[in-house]
CSV table of C-alpha atoms in Angstrom, one decimal:
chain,number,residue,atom,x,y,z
A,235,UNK,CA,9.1,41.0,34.4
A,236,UNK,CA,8.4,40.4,38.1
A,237,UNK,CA,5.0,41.9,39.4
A,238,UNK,CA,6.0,45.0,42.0
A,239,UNK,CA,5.0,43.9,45.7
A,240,UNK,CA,2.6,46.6,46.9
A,241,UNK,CA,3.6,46.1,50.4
A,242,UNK,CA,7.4,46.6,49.3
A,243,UNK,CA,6.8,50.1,48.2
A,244,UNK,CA,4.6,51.5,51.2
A,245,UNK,CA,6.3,54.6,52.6
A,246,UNK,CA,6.1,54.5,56.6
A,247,UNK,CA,4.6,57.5,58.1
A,248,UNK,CA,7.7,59.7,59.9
A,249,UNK,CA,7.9,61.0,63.4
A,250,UNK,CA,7.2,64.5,62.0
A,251,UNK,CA,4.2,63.1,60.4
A,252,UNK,CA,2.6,61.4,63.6
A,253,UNK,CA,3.2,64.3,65.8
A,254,UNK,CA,1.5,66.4,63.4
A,255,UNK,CA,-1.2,63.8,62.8
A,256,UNK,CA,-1.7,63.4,66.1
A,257,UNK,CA,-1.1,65.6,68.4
A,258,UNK,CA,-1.0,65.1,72.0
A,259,UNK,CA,-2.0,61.3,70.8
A,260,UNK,CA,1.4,61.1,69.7
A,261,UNK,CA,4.1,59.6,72.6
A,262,UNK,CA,7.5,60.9,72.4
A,263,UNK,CA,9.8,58.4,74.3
A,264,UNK,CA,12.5,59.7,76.3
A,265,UNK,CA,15.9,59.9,74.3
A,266,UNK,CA,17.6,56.9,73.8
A,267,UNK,CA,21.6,57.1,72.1
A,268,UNK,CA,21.5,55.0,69.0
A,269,UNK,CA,24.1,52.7,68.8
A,270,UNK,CA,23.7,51.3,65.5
A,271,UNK,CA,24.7,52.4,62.2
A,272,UNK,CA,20.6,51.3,60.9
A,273,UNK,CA,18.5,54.2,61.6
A,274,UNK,CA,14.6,54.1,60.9
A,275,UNK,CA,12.4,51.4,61.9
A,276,UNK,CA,8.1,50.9,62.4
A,277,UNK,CA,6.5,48.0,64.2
A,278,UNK,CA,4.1,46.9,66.2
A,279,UNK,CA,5.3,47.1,69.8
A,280,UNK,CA,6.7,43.8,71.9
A,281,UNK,CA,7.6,44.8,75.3
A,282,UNK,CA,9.8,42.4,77.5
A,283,UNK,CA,11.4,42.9,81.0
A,284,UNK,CA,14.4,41.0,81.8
A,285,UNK,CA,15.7,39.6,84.9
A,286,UNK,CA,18.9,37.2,86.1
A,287,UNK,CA,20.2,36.7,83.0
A,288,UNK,CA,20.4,37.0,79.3
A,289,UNK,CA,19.4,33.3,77.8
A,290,UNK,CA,15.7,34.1,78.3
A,291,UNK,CA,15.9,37.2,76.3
A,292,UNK,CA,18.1,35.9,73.4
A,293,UNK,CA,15.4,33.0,73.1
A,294,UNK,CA,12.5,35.2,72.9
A,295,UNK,CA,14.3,37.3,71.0
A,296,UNK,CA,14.8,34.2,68.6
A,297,UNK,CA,11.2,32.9,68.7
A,298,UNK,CA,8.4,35.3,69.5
A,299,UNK,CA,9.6,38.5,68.9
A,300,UNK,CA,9.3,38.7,64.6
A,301,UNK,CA,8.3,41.7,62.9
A,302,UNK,CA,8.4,43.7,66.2
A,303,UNK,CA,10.0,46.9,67.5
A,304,UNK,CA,11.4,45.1,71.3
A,305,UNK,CA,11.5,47.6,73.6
A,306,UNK,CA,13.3,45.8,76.8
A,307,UNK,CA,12.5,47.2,80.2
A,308,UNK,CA,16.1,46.6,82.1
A,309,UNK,CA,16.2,49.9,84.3
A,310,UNK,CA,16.0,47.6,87.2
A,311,UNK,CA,19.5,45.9,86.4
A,312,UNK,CA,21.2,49.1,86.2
A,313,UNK,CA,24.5,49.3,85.4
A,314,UNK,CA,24.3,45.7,84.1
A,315,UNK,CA,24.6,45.5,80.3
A,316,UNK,CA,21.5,43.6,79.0
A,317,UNK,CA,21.6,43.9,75.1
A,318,UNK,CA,25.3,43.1,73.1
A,319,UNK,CA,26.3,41.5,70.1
A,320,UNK,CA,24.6,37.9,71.0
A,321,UNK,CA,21.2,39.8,71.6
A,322,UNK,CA,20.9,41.7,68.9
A,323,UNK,CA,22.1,38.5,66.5
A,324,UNK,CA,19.4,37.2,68.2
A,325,UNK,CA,17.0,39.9,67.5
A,326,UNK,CA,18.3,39.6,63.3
A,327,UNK,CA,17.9,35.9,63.1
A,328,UNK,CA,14.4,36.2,65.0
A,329,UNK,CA,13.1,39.0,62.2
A,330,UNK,CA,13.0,42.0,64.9
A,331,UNK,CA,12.4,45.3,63.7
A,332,UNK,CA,14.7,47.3,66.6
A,333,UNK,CA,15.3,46.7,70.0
A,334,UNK,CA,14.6,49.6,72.3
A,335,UNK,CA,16.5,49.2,75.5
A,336,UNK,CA,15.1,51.0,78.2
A,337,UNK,CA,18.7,49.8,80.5
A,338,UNK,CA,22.3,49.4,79.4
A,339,UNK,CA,24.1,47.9,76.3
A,340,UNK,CA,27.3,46.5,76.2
A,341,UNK,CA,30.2,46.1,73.7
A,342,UNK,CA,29.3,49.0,71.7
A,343,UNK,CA,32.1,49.2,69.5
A,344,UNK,CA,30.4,46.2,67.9
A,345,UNK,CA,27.2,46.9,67.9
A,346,UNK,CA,28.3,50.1,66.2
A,347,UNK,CA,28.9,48.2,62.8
A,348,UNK,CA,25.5,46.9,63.2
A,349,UNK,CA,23.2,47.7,59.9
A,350,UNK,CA,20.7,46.0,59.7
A,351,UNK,CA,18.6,46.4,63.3
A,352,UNK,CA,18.6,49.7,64.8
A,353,UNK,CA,19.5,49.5,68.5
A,354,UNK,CA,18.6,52.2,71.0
A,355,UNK,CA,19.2,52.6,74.7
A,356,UNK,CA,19.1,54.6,77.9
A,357,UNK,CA,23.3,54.0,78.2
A,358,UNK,CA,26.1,51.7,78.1
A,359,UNK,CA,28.7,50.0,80.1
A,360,UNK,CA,31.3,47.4,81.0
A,361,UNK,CA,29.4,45.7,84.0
A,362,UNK,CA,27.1,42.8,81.8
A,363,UNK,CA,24.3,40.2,83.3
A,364,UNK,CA,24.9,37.1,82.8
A,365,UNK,CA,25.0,34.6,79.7
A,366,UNK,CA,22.8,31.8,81.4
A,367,UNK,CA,19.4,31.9,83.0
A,368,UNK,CA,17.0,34.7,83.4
A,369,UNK,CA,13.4,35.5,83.3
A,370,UNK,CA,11.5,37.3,80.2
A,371,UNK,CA,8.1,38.4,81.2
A,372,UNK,CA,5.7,40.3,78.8
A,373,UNK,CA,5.4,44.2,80.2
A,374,UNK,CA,4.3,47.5,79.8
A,375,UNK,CA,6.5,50.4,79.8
A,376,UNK,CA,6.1,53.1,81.9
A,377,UNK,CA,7.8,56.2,81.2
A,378,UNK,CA,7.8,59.8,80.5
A,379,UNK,CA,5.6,59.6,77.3
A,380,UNK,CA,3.0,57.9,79.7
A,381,UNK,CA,1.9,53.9,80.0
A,382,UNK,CA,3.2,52.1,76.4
A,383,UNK,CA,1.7,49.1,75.7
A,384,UNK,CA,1.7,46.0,73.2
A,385,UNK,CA,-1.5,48.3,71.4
A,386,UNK,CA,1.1,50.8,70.1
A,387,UNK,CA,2.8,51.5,66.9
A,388,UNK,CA,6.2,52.5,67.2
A,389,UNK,CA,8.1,54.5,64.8
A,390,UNK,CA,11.7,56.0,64.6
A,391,UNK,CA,13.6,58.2,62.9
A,392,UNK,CA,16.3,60.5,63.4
A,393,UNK,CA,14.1,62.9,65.4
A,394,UNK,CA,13.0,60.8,67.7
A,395,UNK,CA,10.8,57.5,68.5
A,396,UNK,CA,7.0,57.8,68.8
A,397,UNK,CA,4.5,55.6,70.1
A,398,UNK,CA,0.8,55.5,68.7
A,399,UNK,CA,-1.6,53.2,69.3
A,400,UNK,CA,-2.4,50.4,66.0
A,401,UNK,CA,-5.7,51.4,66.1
A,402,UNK,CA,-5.6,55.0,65.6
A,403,UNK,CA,-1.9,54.6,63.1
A,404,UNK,CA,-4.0,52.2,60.9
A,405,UNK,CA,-7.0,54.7,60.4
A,406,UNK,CA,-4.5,57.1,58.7
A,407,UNK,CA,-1.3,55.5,57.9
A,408,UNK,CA,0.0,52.4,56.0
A,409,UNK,CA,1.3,49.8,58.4
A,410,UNK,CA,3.8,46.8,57.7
């Protein structure tokens, strides 16, 4: 008989349970549809902004991006699709947690049969940025829960997504 992984049978803290935990301390990110049929996810936070293209992102995406929840700053593109089927295989193959799309996604018929990585958004449409080219740079988000940052913890659920920092989520939570 195969010794149980410990790690395996950690229980993520919810969204419910940070808020409470936390407070104020607690950032509630603005509502993003989910567009996925995968619904929780925790991870530490990567935070990309994307411009010119899409061959950047599906790169780091591939490379640099394992074990994270992505959260991809696009408002600037707007309408422009940034995130589709070929970013978020991407975002499988590369071991991301979810991809938090802070912009537009596009062909979301597809990425509604997605189950595996949970993939959230500010909207959706027809008009996409380009396969070729483009510029990934390593961000901060700036939003309505405040100033998000690679320090934070992200968690989500079907109540919401919340942001803590690592520091503070490790002195009272299990982290994976």
């Amino acid at each position: 008989m195969m010794p149980k992984d410990p790690a395996a049978e950690i229980k993520p803290a919810t969204t419910l349970e940070l808020c409470a935990m936390f407070g104020p301390y607690a950032r509630v990110l603005p509502p993003l549809f989910d567009y996925t049929a995968a619904k929780t996810f925790v991870g530490p936070a990567s935070i990309l902004k994307v411009s010119g293209g899409r061959e950047r992102l599906n790169l780091a995406l591939l490379k640099h991006c394992a074990d994270h929840v992505v959260i991809i700053d696009g408002r600037h593109l707007a309408p422009f699709g940034i995130v589709g089927p070929t970013e978020v295989a991407s975002a499988v193959t590369g071991k991301c947690r979810a991809l938090l799309v802070f912009g537009s996604v596009f062909d979301v018929g597809k990425l509604a049969k997605e189950k595996i990585l949970p993939v959230h958004a500010l909207d959706n449409g027809p008009h996409v940025l380009r396969d070729e080219g483009g510029k990934v740079e390593a961000a901060y988000l700036d939003c309505a829960a405040g100033l998000i940052t690679h320090d934070f913890y992200i968690t989500g659920d079907a109540d919401g997504i919340v942001a803590v920092r690592q520091e503070q989520m490790q002195a009272h939570f299990p982290v994976r």
